[in-house]
PDB file of C-alpha atoms in Angstrom:
ATOM      1  CA  ILE A   1     101.110 138.069  71.904  1.00  0.00           C
ATOM      2  CA  THR A   2      98.502 136.480  73.793  1.00  0.00           C
ATOM      3  CA  GLU A   3      96.507 133.436  72.941  1.00  0.00           C
ATOM      4  CA  ASN A   4      93.561 132.692  75.061  1.00  0.00           C
ATOM      5  CA  GLY A   5      91.491 129.570  74.158  1.00  0.00           C
ATOM      6  CA  ASN A   6      88.288 130.814  76.351  1.00  0.00           C
ATOM      7  CA  THR A   7      87.742 134.529  74.685  1.00  0.00           C
ATOM      8  CA  SER A   8      85.784 134.493  71.561  1.00  0.00           C
ATOM      9  CA  PRO A   9      86.563 133.800  68.806  1.00  0.00           C
ATOM     10  CA  ASN A  10      88.809 131.242  70.248  1.00  0.00           C
ATOM     11  CA  ASN A  11      86.988 127.867  71.514  1.00  0.00           C
ATOM     12  CA  TRP A  12      90.040 124.985  71.961  1.00  0.00           C
ATOM     13  CA  GLY A  13      90.301 125.948  75.629  1.00  0.00           C
ATOM     14  CA  THR A  14      87.706 123.688  76.743  1.00  0.00           C
ATOM     15  CA  THR A  15      88.306 120.937  74.229  1.00  0.00           C
ATOM     16  CA  THR A  16      91.997 120.661  74.612  1.00  0.00           C
ATOM     17  CA  ASP A  17      94.948 120.099  77.098  1.00  0.00           C
ATOM     18  CA  GLN A  18      97.982 122.248  76.936  1.00  0.00           C
ATOM     19  CA  VAL A  19     101.309 119.869  75.679  1.00  0.00           C
ATOM     20  CA  VAL A  20     103.599 121.391  78.555  1.00  0.00           C
ATOM     21  CA  GLY A  21     107.117 122.178  77.417  1.00  0.00           C
ATOM     22  CA  SER A  22     105.474 122.749  73.957  1.00  0.00           C
ATOM     23  CA  GLY A  23     105.445 127.029  74.155  1.00  0.00           C
ATOM     24  CA  VAL A  24     108.422 128.119  72.065  1.00  0.00           C
ATOM     25  CA  ASP A  25     109.180 131.582  70.929  1.00  0.00           C
ATOM     26  CA  SER A  26     111.686 131.545  67.818  1.00  0.00           C
ATOM     27  CA  GLY A  27     113.596 134.443  69.154  1.00  0.00           C
ATOM     28  CA  THR A  28     114.587 136.114  72.236  1.00  0.00           C
ATOM     29  CA  GLY A  29     110.564 136.390  73.686  1.00  0.00           C
ATOM     30  CA  THR A  30     109.576 134.760  77.179  1.00  0.00           C
ATOM     31  CA  VAL A  31     106.694 132.442  77.230  1.00  0.00           C
ATOM     32  CA  ALA A  32     104.078 132.126  80.377  1.00  0.00           C
ATOM     33  CA  GLY A  33     101.306 129.832  80.748  1.00  0.00           C
ATOM     34  CA  ASP A  34     102.922 126.931  79.331  1.00  0.00           C
ATOM     35  CA  THR A  35     101.848 124.614  82.594  1.00  0.00           C
ATOM     36  CA  LEU A  36      99.109 121.892  82.877  1.00  0.00           C
ATOM     37  CA  GLY A  37      95.660 122.962  82.298  1.00  0.00           C
ATOM     38  CA  SER A  38      96.749 126.142  80.874  1.00  0.00           C
ATOM     39  CA  THR A  39      94.222 127.853  78.573  1.00  0.00           C
ATOM     40  CA  LEU A  40      96.298 131.244  78.351  1.00  0.00           C
ATOM     41  CA  LEU A  41      99.528 131.362  76.992  1.00  0.00           C
ATOM     42  CA  THR A  42     101.437 134.868  76.756  1.00  0.00           C
ATOM     43  CA  ASP A  43     104.873 135.293  74.591  1.00  0.00           C
ATOM     44  CA  THR A  44     106.350 138.675  75.723  1.00  0.00           C
ATOM     45  CA  ILE A  45     109.019 139.802  73.123  1.00  0.00           C
ATOM     46  CA  PRO A  46     111.209 142.617  74.283  1.00  0.00           C
ATOM     47  CA  THR A  47     111.802 144.355  70.679  1.00  0.00           C
ATOM     48  CA  LEU A  48     111.334 143.643  67.020  1.00  0.00           C
ATOM     49  CA  ALA A  49     112.985 145.385  64.511  1.00  0.00           C
ATOM     50  CA  PRO A  50     110.775 146.993  61.556  1.00  0.00           C
ATOM     51  CA  GLY A  51     110.385 144.143  58.866  1.00  0.00           C
ATOM     52  CA  GLY A  52     111.379 141.488  61.655  1.00  0.00           C
ATOM     53  CA  SER A  53     109.403 138.345  62.128  1.00  0.00           C
ATOM     54  CA  GLY A  54     109.291 135.580  64.661  1.00  0.00           C
ATOM     55  CA  THR A  55     106.932 132.704  65.530  1.00  0.00           C
ATOM     56  CA  PHE A  56     105.273 131.600  69.050  1.00  0.00           C
ATOM     57  CA  THR A  57     104.095 127.972  68.672  1.00  0.00           C
ATOM     58  CA  PHE A  58     102.572 125.953  71.254  1.00  0.00           C
ATOM     59  CA  LYS A  59     100.649 122.653  71.038  1.00  0.00           C
ATOM     60  CA  ARG A  60      97.510 121.297  72.574  1.00  0.00           C
ATOM     61  CA  THR A  61      96.370 117.451  72.374  1.00  0.00           C
ATOM     62  CA  ILE A  62      92.494 116.941  72.226  1.00  0.00           C
ATOM     63  CA  LYS A  63      90.427 115.890  75.118  1.00  0.00           C
TER      64      LYS A  63
END
């Protein structure tokens, strides 16, 4: 899962700042990009069973 704040239709990359440490995967995924100044966050999920679900959350503050 990739969230890019600078790629259309997103526009939050230039108007918000990453809250470092807020990137969380509810399962076994690995979150990358949860750093100061980041506008690109990626959650790499090794496997997801059919019918399975999970969440990838992160927080931003308005500039």
